[in-house]
Protein backbone atom coordinates (compact mmCIF):
# COMPACT_ATOMS: atom_id res chain seq x y z
CA MET A 1 45.05 26.61 49.82
CA ALA A 2 44.47 29.11 52.59
CA GLY A 3 47.47 31.22 53.50
CA LYS A 4 49.15 31.01 50.12
CA ARG A 5 50.27 34.20 48.44
CA LYS A 6 48.26 34.59 45.25
CA TYR A 7 48.45 36.80 42.19
CA ASP A 8 44.70 37.37 42.56
CA ASP A 9 43.81 38.62 39.10
CA GLY A 10 41.60 37.35 36.27
CA CYS A 11 44.43 36.22 34.01
CA ALA A 12 44.39 32.45 33.43
CA VAL A 13 48.20 32.37 33.41
CA SER A 14 48.22 33.96 36.86
CA HIS A 15 45.62 31.49 38.09
CA GLY A 16 47.65 28.62 36.63
CA LEU A 17 50.66 29.77 38.64
CA ASP A 18 48.46 29.98 41.73
CA LEU A 19 47.70 26.28 41.17
CA ILE A 20 51.12 24.87 40.23
CA GLY A 21 53.62 27.68 40.79
CA GLU A 22 54.72 26.78 44.31
CA ARG A 23 58.14 25.13 44.73
CA TRP A 24 58.01 21.33 44.21
CA THR A 25 54.42 21.38 42.93
CA LEU A 26 55.13 20.84 39.23
CA LEU A 27 57.78 18.26 40.13
CA VAL A 28 55.13 16.30 42.04
CA VAL A 29 53.06 16.36 38.86
CA ARG A 30 56.10 15.17 36.89
CA GLU A 31 56.51 12.21 39.23
CA LEU A 32 52.89 11.14 38.65
CA LEU A 33 52.75 11.45 34.86
CA LEU A 34 53.89 7.85 34.36
CA GLY A 35 51.34 6.46 36.81
CA PRO A 36 50.30 6.46 40.47
CA LYS A 37 52.83 6.40 43.30
CA ARG A 38 52.87 5.82 47.02
CA PHE A 39 54.02 8.64 49.27
CA THR A 40 57.32 6.83 49.89
CA ASP A 41 57.89 6.47 46.14
CA LEU A 42 57.29 10.18 45.65
CA ARG A 43 59.88 10.92 48.32
CA THR A 44 62.36 8.68 46.50
CA GLY A 45 61.78 10.59 43.27
CA LEU A 46 62.03 13.94 45.07
CA PRO A 47 64.87 13.43 47.57
CA GLY A 48 65.21 17.15 48.30
CA VAL A 49 61.67 17.66 49.57
CA SER A 50 60.77 17.27 53.24
CA PRO A 51 57.84 15.02 54.23
CA ASP A 52 55.91 18.03 55.55
CA VAL A 53 56.32 20.04 52.35
CA LEU A 54 55.40 17.05 50.18
CA THR A 55 52.29 16.45 52.28
CA GLN A 56 51.32 20.10 51.93
CA ARG A 57 51.86 20.10 48.15
CA LEU A 58 49.79 16.94 47.73
CA ARG A 59 47.01 18.45 49.83
CA GLU A 60 47.03 21.64 47.74
CA LEU A 61 46.97 19.69 44.49
CA ALA A 62 44.08 17.57 45.76
CA GLU A 63 42.13 20.67 46.80
CA ALA A 64 42.69 22.10 43.32
CA GLY A 65 41.38 18.93 41.64
CA ILE A 66 44.74 18.02 40.08
CA VAL A 67 45.69 15.03 42.25
CA GLN A 68 43.59 12.36 43.92
CA ARG A 69 44.38 9.77 46.58
CA ARG A 70 43.02 6.28 46.00
CA LYS A 71 43.50 2.70 47.08
CA LEU A 72 44.85 0.19 44.60
CA PRO A 73 42.78 -2.95 44.11
CA ALA A 74 43.89 -6.23 45.68
CA PRO A 75 46.38 -7.81 45.94
CA ALA A 76 48.36 -4.53 46.19
CA GLY A 77 45.84 -2.67 48.34
CA SER A 78 48.16 0.27 49.02
CA TRP A 79 47.17 3.93 49.03
CA VAL A 80 48.61 5.93 46.14
CA TYR A 81 48.48 9.41 44.67
CA ASP A 82 47.39 9.79 41.07
CA LEU A 83 46.70 12.60 38.65
CA THR A 84 43.07 13.31 37.82
CA GLU A 85 42.01 13.45 34.19
CA TRP A 86 42.44 17.23 34.32
CA GLY A 87 45.79 16.86 36.04
CA MET A 88 47.01 14.60 33.23
CA GLN A 89 46.46 17.50 30.84
CA LEU A 90 49.58 19.07 32.38
CA GLU A 91 51.73 16.54 30.51
CA PRO A 92 52.35 18.70 27.40
CA ILE A 93 53.20 21.65 29.66
CA VAL A 94 55.78 19.57 31.54
CA LYS A 95 57.09 18.07 28.29
CA HIS A 96 57.47 21.41 26.51
CA LEU A 97 58.99 23.02 29.60
CA GLY A 98 61.55 20.22 29.67
CA ARG A 99 62.35 20.61 25.98
CA TRP A 100 62.59 24.40 26.32
CA ALA A 101 64.89 24.11 29.35
CA SER A 102 67.06 21.52 27.59
CA ARG A 103 68.29 24.40 25.40
CA SER A 104 69.64 26.25 28.43
CA PRO A 105 73.39 26.77 28.12
CA ARG A 106 73.51 26.48 31.93
CA LEU A 107 71.92 23.00 32.09
CA ARG A 108 74.29 20.37 33.47
CA HIS A 109 73.76 17.25 31.40
CA ASP A 110 76.18 15.34 33.65
CA ALA A 111 74.13 16.00 36.80
CA ALA A 112 72.11 13.22 38.43
CA ILE A 113 68.63 12.64 37.03
CA GLY A 114 65.75 10.61 38.41
CA VAL A 115 64.32 7.57 36.67
CA ASP A 116 60.95 9.17 35.88
CA SER A 117 62.61 12.36 34.64
CA LEU A 118 64.78 10.36 32.28
CA VAL A 119 61.89 8.34 30.86
CA LEU A 120 59.76 11.48 30.47
CA SER A 121 62.64 13.08 28.56
CA PHE A 122 62.05 10.45 25.87
CA ARG A 123 58.69 12.08 25.17
CA ALA A 124 60.16 15.58 25.19
CA LEU A 125 63.21 14.92 22.98
CA PHE A 126 61.88 12.23 20.62
CA ALA A 127 62.78 12.97 16.98
CA PRO A 128 60.13 11.36 14.73
CA GLU A 129 62.27 11.75 11.61
CA ALA A 130 64.98 9.58 13.20
CA ALA A 131 62.40 6.84 13.83
CA ALA A 132 61.18 6.64 10.21
CA GLY A 133 60.20 3.06 9.42
CA LEU A 134 60.87 1.85 12.96
CA ASP A 135 58.25 -0.18 14.82
CA ALA A 136 59.56 -1.64 18.07
CA VAL A 137 58.67 -2.39 21.68
CA ILE A 138 61.49 -1.90 24.16
CA ALA A 139 61.48 -3.17 27.73
CA LEU A 140 63.57 -0.91 29.93
CA THR A 141 64.63 -1.93 33.43
CA MET A 142 66.37 0.44 35.83
CA GLY A 143 66.78 -1.10 39.25
CA GLU A 144 63.38 -2.33 40.38
CA GLN A 145 61.52 -0.05 37.98
CA ARG A 146 60.28 -1.30 34.63
CA PHE A 147 59.04 0.67 31.65
CA ARG A 148 57.53 -0.10 28.26
CA VAL A 149 58.64 2.08 25.35
CA GLU A 150 56.73 1.63 22.10
CA ILE A 151 57.72 3.27 18.83
CA ALA A 152 55.36 3.03 15.86
CA GLY A 153 54.34 5.26 12.99
CA GLY A 154 56.76 8.01 13.97
CA ARG A 155 55.32 8.24 17.47
CA LEU A 156 56.63 7.20 20.87
CA ASP A 157 54.81 6.13 24.00
CA ALA A 158 56.58 5.46 27.28
CA ALA A 159 54.81 4.12 30.35
CA ARG A 160 55.56 2.38 33.60
CA GLY A 161 55.04 -1.38 33.59
CA GLU A 162 56.05 -4.64 31.99
CA ALA A 163 56.53 -4.87 28.22
CA GLU A 164 55.12 -8.07 26.78
CA HIS A 165 56.61 -9.37 23.54
CA ALA A 166 59.42 -6.81 23.64
CA ASP A 167 61.82 -6.70 20.70
CA VAL A 168 64.71 -5.94 23.04
CA VAL A 169 65.23 -5.76 26.79
CA ILE A 170 67.61 -3.14 28.19
CA GLY A 171 68.84 -3.22 31.77
CA THR A 172 70.87 -0.30 33.08
CA ASP A 173 70.81 2.67 35.49
CA PRO A 174 69.93 6.35 34.92
CA ALA A 175 73.54 7.59 34.94
CA THR A 176 74.64 5.03 32.35
CA LEU A 177 71.63 5.61 30.13
CA THR A 178 72.17 9.38 30.26
CA ALA A 179 75.81 8.90 29.28
CA LEU A 180 74.79 6.68 26.37
CA LEU A 181 72.13 9.11 25.21
CA HIS A 182 73.84 12.47 25.59
CA GLU A 183 77.49 12.11 26.57
CA GLY A 184 78.78 9.91 23.78
CA ARG A 185 79.58 6.86 25.88
CA PRO A 186 79.95 3.85 23.55
CA VAL A 187 77.53 0.96 24.01
CA ALA A 188 80.44 -1.50 23.88
CA ASP A 189 82.11 0.27 26.81
CA ALA A 190 78.95 0.10 28.96
CA LEU A 191 78.47 -3.57 28.09
CA LYS A 192 82.08 -4.42 28.95
CA ALA A 193 81.84 -2.59 32.28
CA GLY A 194 78.64 -4.42 33.19
CA ASP A 195 76.67 -1.16 33.36
CA LEU A 196 74.41 -2.25 30.50
CA VAL A 197 72.70 -5.57 29.80
CA ILE A 198 70.96 -6.22 26.49
CA ASP A 199 68.72 -9.10 25.50
CA GLY A 200 67.99 -8.60 21.82
CA PRO A 201 69.48 -6.95 18.72
CA LEU A 202 72.35 -4.58 19.45
CA ASP A 203 71.58 -2.51 16.34
CA LEU A 204 68.05 -1.83 17.65
CA VAL A 205 69.48 -0.53 20.93
CA GLU A 206 71.91 1.74 19.09
CA ARG A 207 69.12 3.11 16.91
CA PHE A 208 66.92 3.66 19.96
CA LEU A 209 69.67 5.66 21.65
CA GLY A 210 69.81 7.96 18.62
CA LEU A 211 66.16 8.97 18.78
CA PHE A 212 66.57 11.66 21.44
CA PRO A 213 69.00 14.36 20.27
CA LEU A 214 69.42 17.40 22.44
CA PRO A 215 68.36 20.67 20.78
CA GLU A 216 70.95 23.32 20.08
CA PRO A 217 71.69 25.40 23.18
CA ALA A 218 70.18 28.88 23.23
CA PRO A 219 72.85 31.56 22.71
CA LEU A 220 73.88 33.71 25.62
CA PRO A 221 73.72 37.46 24.92
CA GLY A 222 77.07 38.98 24.18
CA PRO A 223 78.64 41.76 26.24
CA GLN A 224 76.91 45.10 25.92
């Protein structure tokens, strides 16, 4: 990471920011938390980053031992970037940062959100008390991307990939799902418009959508 401006002190927080504090770096980590990605897939998930900056961030993360580049086994055989075991330990930091920031009174909940960001928000916002007694496997399809969401014992796991023996299959897009989750859009309206396709019990989908309440916004300080 030669040439980077560093805090250069013995504080672990300072060193942590030396590792992941550069612009785009933590977002690269976010994009890899659900599994490995090709360079082109990372660019899709981070449309605002230039190829040169993304290449530099990936190089810095690899030098730090946070990201590794590897070749997928046949028949895929493509080169991908993946988090190391140590890099995966950033997940709770990303999750808690997301939950903390979701209380910001300045956060635009109607702004565009990426597929991975939306699925990761399930982990950050999941309310175990709302899932009491619920055991279900949900297959979620958004475009060409597929995810498996499993809820059991008051816990939630969300991962990229096919969901075998799913209790319900949901097909939609990030904007529609965000509106259903946080903007009060009725399921019936999304179904009628063709923005939502469900294969399975409607009541399970409606309960699933209620598992991720937004926390109360933090108050802004009053005038002094």
